[in-house]
């Protein structure tokens, strides 16, 4: 009996120590390390989506003991060639030796070097860098992990959170000659900053008899245009998140939650569905005209937008307004005014540069 009690105590202790994370933790993790992963894609031709998915899975969004105490986000063990600091943790065997890093960035660097310097992974670099499914299955076949479902876990994670968008962003940056020494250095600095939890309003639990029952499928929704250019999105543009206060699909941009308007939506109808007020929604979205309404596909934020954007500047395109830019980057309009010495009466023109962060 004593032995059984001891085993149960140890079991519950292990359960308490095991890292737990939520969908929002995944969104936060992706936001924190996406630029670093894109940089590694540029340097080593490893899909950013694979790097990020492995980071989420191997480090439990940075909450595992290995990540917290050793900054090891990819579960890389010591092996015979490692001469740096180490950390002993029970894994496949008791007290296995894992690599320990000074910063998460060192872990990302070593992950890239680990894959590119070992002959067992050489076949991966014959694959299309945009084919994350082939990379995931290749990693499993080459013995990166012992979990038989490892490839499926990575692929499912990438699909659920649209992580492949960062592979596309890499291509866009490559085409625009974005990868300069200065930009890469800045992204190194950004990647080391601690991500704050996104602002989320506190409401009561959602009622079971929610009135929201959209007649349109968001996946088939085609954003419409109006006299005033508005920022629209589709469900594949941003990661979907769990949000317990509505039955609507909710997404995240710049760590701020939003929904996508469908036909016949109004600020009042969305406010009712998300258990907030129309006044608050209009404030969150910098709407000053009381008569202004929504168009299908329009982004409607459910909380206060950020003070800065992830991008430093924006090149104005024809038809864009300051509010459009504010909605696109999830940054409060008054901070755009502040950074650019502008006001609500200011007029912008194509090819103007708008500062989004200091």
Coordinates of C-alpha atoms in Angstrom, one line a residue:
X1 CA 0.0 0.0 0.0
X2 CA 2.8 2.4 0.9
X3 CA 4.5 1.7 -2.5
X4 CA 1.2 2.4 -4.3
X5 CA 0.7 5.7 -2.5
X6 CA 4.3 6.7 -3.3
X7 CA 3.8 6.0 -7.0
X8 CA 0.5 8.1 -7.0
X9 CA 2.3 11.0 -5.2
X10 CA 5.1 10.9 -7.8
X11 CA 2.5 10.7 -10.6
X12 CA 0.6 13.8 -9.5
X13 CA 3.9 15.6 -8.9
X14 CA 4.9 14.9 -12.5
X15 CA 1.5 16.1 -13.7
X16 CA 1.9 19.4 -11.8
X17 CA 5.4 19.9 -13.2
X18 CA 4.5 19.1 -16.8
X19 CA 4.2 22.2 -19.0
X20 CA 0.7 23.2 -20.0
X21 CA -0.1 25.8 -22.6
X22 CA -3.2 27.2 -24.4
X23 CA -4.0 28.3 -27.9
X24 CA -3.3 31.9 -26.8
X25 CA 0.1 30.8 -25.6
X26 CA 0.8 29.5 -29.1
X27 CA -0.3 32.7 -30.6
X28 CA 2.0 34.6 -28.3
X29 CA 4.9 32.3 -29.0
X30 CA 4.5 32.6 -32.7
X31 CA 4.4 36.4 -32.4
X32 CA 7.5 36.5 -30.4
X33 CA 9.7 34.3 -32.6
X34 CA 8.2 34.6 -36.1
X35 CA 10.8 37.1 -37.3
X36 CA 13.7 35.1 -35.9
X37 CA 12.4 32.0 -37.6
X38 CA 12.0 33.9 -40.9
X39 CA 15.6 35.1 -40.5
X40 CA 16.8 31.5 -40.1
X41 CA 14.8 30.6 -43.2
X42 CA 16.8 33.2 -45.1
X43 CA 20.1 32.1 -43.7
X44 CA 19.7 28.3 -43.7
X45 CA 16.7 27.6 -46.0
X46 CA 14.7 25.8 -43.3
X47 CA 11.0 26.6 -43.4
X48 CA 10.0 29.2 -40.8
X49 CA 6.8 27.2 -40.3
X50 CA 8.7 24.1 -39.4
X51 CA 11.1 26.0 -37.0
X52 CA 8.2 27.6 -35.2
X53 CA 6.1 24.5 -35.0
X54 CA 9.0 22.6 -33.6
X55 CA 9.6 25.4 -31.1
X56 CA 6.0 25.3 -29.9
X57 CA 5.9 21.5 -29.7
X58 CA 9.4 20.9 -28.2
X59 CA 9.3 23.7 -25.7
X60 CA 5.6 23.8 -24.8
X61 CA 5.6 27.5 -26.0
X62 CA 8.7 28.2 -23.9
X63 CA 7.2 26.9 -20.7
X64 CA 9.0 23.5 -20.4
X65 CA 11.7 23.1 -17.8
X66 CA 14.2 22.7 -20.7
X67 CA 13.2 26.0 -22.2
X68 CA 12.9 27.9 -18.9
X69 CA 16.1 26.7 -17.3
X70 CA 18.2 26.0 -20.4
X71 CA 16.7 28.2 -23.2
X72 CA 16.5 25.0 -25.2
X73 CA 13.5 25.3 -27.5
X74 CA 14.1 22.3 -29.7
X75 CA 14.9 19.5 -27.3
X76 CA 18.4 19.1 -28.7
X77 CA 20.5 16.7 -26.6
X78 CA 24.2 17.1 -26.0
X79 CA 25.6 14.4 -28.3
X80 CA 29.4 13.8 -28.5
X81 CA 30.3 17.1 -30.1
X82 CA 28.7 19.5 -27.6
X83 CA 31.2 21.4 -25.4
X84 CA 28.8 24.1 -24.0
X85 CA 26.7 24.2 -20.8
X86 CA 24.3 21.3 -20.2
X87 CA 21.2 20.4 -18.3
X88 CA 20.2 17.0 -17.0
X89 CA 16.5 16.0 -17.5
X90 CA 14.6 12.7 -17.6
X91 CA 13.5 12.0 -21.1
X92 CA 13.6 8.7 -23.0
X93 CA 16.1 7.7 -20.3
X94 CA 16.8 9.1 -16.8
X95 CA 19.0 12.2 -16.5
X96 CA 19.7 12.7 -20.1
X97 CA 22.1 15.4 -21.2
X98 CA 20.6 18.4 -23.0
X99 CA 22.2 21.5 -24.4
X100 CA 21.9 24.7 -22.4
X101 CA 22.0 28.1 -24.0
X102 CA 22.3 31.7 -22.7
X103 CA 19.3 32.9 -24.7
X104 CA 16.5 31.5 -26.9
X105 CA 18.2 33.0 -29.9
X106 CA 21.2 30.8 -29.3
X107 CA 18.8 27.8 -29.3
X108 CA 17.3 28.9 -32.7
X109 CA 20.8 29.4 -34.1
X110 CA 22.0 25.9 -32.9
X111 CA 18.8 24.3 -34.2
X112 CA 19.6 25.6 -37.7
X113 CA 23.3 24.5 -37.4
X114 CA 22.2 21.1 -36.0
X115 CA 20.1 20.4 -39.1
X116 CA 22.5 21.8 -41.7
X117 CA 25.6 20.1 -40.3
X118 CA 24.4 16.5 -39.8
X119 CA 24.4 14.2 -42.8
X120 CA 21.3 12.4 -41.6
X121 CA 19.2 15.6 -42.4
X122 CA 21.0 16.4 -45.7
X123 CA 18.0 15.0 -47.7
X124 CA 15.7 17.7 -46.2
X125 CA 17.5 20.4 -48.1
X126 CA 16.6 18.7 -51.4
X127 CA 12.9 19.4 -50.6
X128 CA 11.0 22.5 -51.6
X129 CA 11.5 25.0 -48.8
X130 CA 7.8 25.9 -49.1
X131 CA 6.6 22.3 -48.6
X132 CA 6.3 22.1 -44.8
X133 CA 4.5 18.8 -44.9
X134 CA 7.4 17.1 -46.7
X135 CA 9.8 18.7 -44.2
X136 CA 7.7 17.5 -41.2
X137 CA 7.6 13.9 -42.5
X138 CA 11.3 14.1 -43.4
X139 CA 12.3 15.2 -39.9
X140 CA 10.4 12.2 -38.5
X141 CA 11.9 9.8 -41.0
X142 CA 15.4 11.0 -40.2
X143 CA 14.9 10.4 -36.5
X144 CA 14.5 13.9 -35.1
X145 CA 11.9 12.6 -32.6
X146 CA 10.8 9.2 -31.3
X147 CA 7.1 10.1 -31.2
X148 CA 5.4 8.2 -34.1
X149 CA 2.9 11.1 -34.5
X150 CA 5.6 13.8 -34.6
X151 CA 5.1 14.7 -38.3
X152 CA 1.3 14.8 -37.9
X153 CA 1.6 16.9 -34.8
X154 CA 3.7 19.5 -36.6
X155 CA 1.5 19.5 -39.7
X156 CA -1.7 19.9 -37.6
X157 CA -0.2 22.7 -35.7
X158 CA 0.9 24.6 -38.8
X159 CA -2.5 24.2 -40.4
X160 CA -4.5 25.2 -37.3
X161 CA -2.5 28.4 -36.7
X162 CA -1.7 29.2 -40.3
X163 CA 2.0 29.2 -39.5
X164 CA 2.8 28.7 -43.2
X165 CA 2.0 32.4 -43.6
X166 CA 5.5 33.1 -42.3
X167 CA 7.0 31.1 -45.1
X168 CA 5.1 33.3 -47.5
X169 CA 6.3 36.4 -45.7
X170 CA 9.8 35.2 -46.1
X171 CA 9.3 35.0 -49.9
X172 CA 7.8 38.5 -49.9
X173 CA 10.7 39.9 -48.0
X174 CA 13.2 38.1 -50.2
X175 CA 11.5 39.6 -53.3
X176 CA 11.6 43.1 -51.9
X177 CA 15.3 42.8 -50.9
X178 CA 14.3 43.2 -47.2
X179 CA 17.1 41.1 -45.8
X180 CA 19.7 43.8 -45.1
X181 CA 22.2 43.6 -42.3
X182 CA 20.4 46.4 -40.5
X183 CA 17.0 44.7 -40.7
X184 CA 18.4 41.3 -39.6
X185 CA 20.1 43.0 -36.6
X186 CA 16.8 44.7 -35.6
X187 CA 14.9 41.5 -35.8
X188 CA 17.5 39.9 -33.5
X189 CA 16.7 42.6 -30.9
X190 CA 12.9 42.2 -31.4
X191 CA 13.1 38.4 -30.9
X192 CA 14.7 38.8 -27.5
X193 CA 11.9 41.1 -26.1
X194 CA 9.4 39.5 -23.8
X195 CA 5.9 39.1 -25.3
X196 CA 3.2 40.6 -23.2
X197 CA -0.2 38.9 -23.0
X198 CA -2.6 40.3 -25.5
X199 CA -5.3 42.6 -24.1
X200 CA -8.5 40.7 -23.6
X201 CA -11.7 42.1 -22.1
X202 CA -13.1 40.3 -19.1
X203 CA -16.8 39.4 -19.6
X204 CA -19.1 36.8 -18.1
X205 CA -19.2 33.4 -19.7
X206 CA -21.0 33.2 -23.0
X207 CA -24.7 32.3 -22.9
X208 CA -25.7 29.0 -24.4
X209 CA -28.5 30.6 -26.4
X210 CA -26.2 33.0 -28.3
X211 CA -28.1 34.8 -31.1
X212 CA -25.1 34.7 -33.5
X213 CA -25.9 32.5 -36.4
X214 CA -24.3 33.9 -39.6
X215 CA -25.9 33.0 -42.9
X216 CA -22.5 33.1 -44.7
X217 CA -19.6 30.8 -44.5
X218 CA -16.5 32.9 -43.6
X219 CA -14.3 30.7 -45.8
X220 CA -16.3 31.7 -48.8
X221 CA -16.6 35.3 -47.8
X222 CA -15.3 37.8 -50.4
X223 CA -14.5 41.2 -49.0
X224 CA -16.4 44.0 -50.6
X225 CA -15.3 47.5 -51.3
X226 CA -17.0 50.8 -50.2
X227 CA -16.5 54.5 -50.8
X228 CA -14.0 54.5 -48.0
X229 CA -11.2 51.9 -48.1
X230 CA -11.5 49.6 -45.1
X231 CA -9.1 46.9 -43.9
X232 CA -10.6 43.5 -44.6
X233 CA -9.4 39.9 -44.0
X234 CA -10.2 36.3 -44.6
X235 CA -10.0 33.4 -42.1
X236 CA -6.7 32.3 -43.6
X237 CA -4.9 35.6 -43.2
X238 CA -4.5 35.4 -39.4
X239 CA -4.3 32.7 -36.7
X240 CA -7.6 31.7 -35.2
X241 CA -7.8 31.8 -31.3
X242 CA -10.1 30.5 -28.6
X243 CA -12.4 33.2 -27.2
X244 CA -15.0 32.1 -24.7
X245 CA -17.4 35.1 -25.0
X246 CA -18.8 34.4 -28.5
X247 CA -19.7 31.7 -31.0
X248 CA -18.1 33.7 -33.8
X249 CA -14.7 32.8 -35.1
X250 CA -12.1 35.0 -33.5
X251 CA -8.6 35.8 -34.8
X252 CA -5.5 37.8 -33.5
X253 CA -3.5 40.5 -35.1
X254 CA -0.7 42.3 -33.2
X255 CA -1.8 40.5 -30.1
X256 CA -5.3 42.0 -30.3
X257 CA -8.4 39.8 -30.9
X258 CA -10.9 40.6 -33.8
X259 CA -13.8 39.1 -35.7
X260 CA -14.6 39.4 -39.4
X261 CA -17.9 41.1 -40.3
X262 CA -20.4 39.2 -42.5
X263 CA -23.3 40.5 -44.5
X264 CA -25.8 42.6 -42.5
X265 CA -23.4 42.9 -39.5
X266 CA -23.4 46.2 -37.6
X267 CA -21.3 47.3 -34.6
X268 CA -24.4 46.9 -32.5
X269 CA -25.0 43.3 -33.6
X270 CA -21.4 42.3 -33.1
X271 CA -21.3 44.0 -29.7
X272 CA -24.3 42.0 -28.6
X273 CA -22.6 38.8 -29.8
X274 CA -19.3 39.4 -28.0
X275 CA -21.0 40.8 -24.8
X276 CA -19.6 44.3 -25.1
X277 CA -21.1 47.7 -26.1
X278 CA -21.3 49.3 -29.5
X279 CA -19.6 52.4 -28.0
X280 CA -16.6 50.3 -26.9
X281 CA -16.3 48.5 -30.3
X282 CA -16.3 51.8 -32.2
X283 CA -13.7 53.1 -29.8
X284 CA -11.5 50.0 -30.2
X285 CA -11.7 50.5 -34.0
X286 CA -11.2 54.3 -34.1
X287 CA -14.6 54.9 -35.5
X288 CA -15.6 58.6 -34.9
X289 CA -18.5 58.8 -37.4
X290 CA -21.7 57.5 -35.7
X291 CA -23.2 56.7 -39.1
X292 CA -20.3 54.6 -40.3
X293 CA -21.2 51.0 -40.7
X294 CA -19.5 47.8 -41.7
X295 CA -18.8 46.0 -45.0
X296 CA -18.5 42.2 -45.4
X297 CA -14.9 41.1 -44.6
X298 CA -14.1 44.1 -42.5
X299 CA -11.9 43.6 -39.4
X300 CA -13.6 44.5 -36.1
X301 CA -11.3 44.5 -33.0
X302 CA -12.6 43.3 -29.7
X303 CA -10.1 45.2 -27.5
X304 CA -7.8 48.1 -27.4
X305 CA -5.2 47.9 -30.2
X306 CA -1.5 48.2 -29.5
X307 CA 0.8 51.2 -29.1
X308 CA 3.2 50.0 -31.7
X309 CA 3.2 47.6 -34.7
X310 CA 5.5 44.8 -35.5
X311 CA 6.6 46.6 -38.6
X312 CA 8.5 49.9 -38.2
X313 CA 7.2 51.7 -41.3
X314 CA 4.4 51.5 -43.8
X315 CA 4.6 52.7 -47.4
X316 CA 1.2 54.3 -48.3
X317 CA -0.6 52.9 -51.2
X318 CA -3.3 54.6 -53.3
X319 CA -6.6 54.9 -51.5
X320 CA -5.3 54.1 -48.0
X321 CA -6.2 56.3 -45.0
X322 CA -4.6 56.6 -41.6
X323 CA -7.4 54.6 -40.1
X324 CA -6.9 51.9 -42.7
X325 CA -3.3 51.6 -41.7
X326 CA -4.3 51.6 -38.0
X327 CA -6.6 48.7 -38.6
X328 CA -4.1 46.8 -40.8
X329 CA -1.4 46.8 -38.2
X330 CA -3.5 46.7 -35.1
X331 CA -2.1 50.0 -33.7
X332 CA -4.1 52.8 -32.2
X333 CA -4.7 55.7 -34.5
X334 CA -3.6 58.3 -31.9
X335 CA -0.2 56.7 -31.7
X336 CA 0.2 56.9 -35.5
X337 CA -0.7 60.6 -35.1
X338 CA 2.0 60.9 -32.3
X339 CA 4.8 59.1 -34.2
X340 CA 4.2 61.1 -37.4
X341 CA 3.2 64.5 -36.0
X342 CA -0.2 64.2 -37.6
X343 CA -3.8 64.7 -36.6
X344 CA -7.3 63.7 -37.6
X345 CA -7.3 66.3 -40.4
X346 CA -4.0 65.2 -41.9
X347 CA -4.0 63.9 -45.5
X348 CA -1.6 61.3 -46.7
X349 CA -0.5 60.4 -50.2
X350 CA 0.8 57.4 -52.1
X351 CA 4.5 56.7 -51.3
X352 CA 4.4 58.6 -48.0
X353 CA 6.2 56.7 -45.2
X354 CA 4.2 56.3 -42.0
X355 CA 6.1 55.5 -38.8
X356 CA 4.5 52.7 -36.8
X357 CA 6.9 52.4 -33.9
X358 CA 9.6 54.4 -32.1

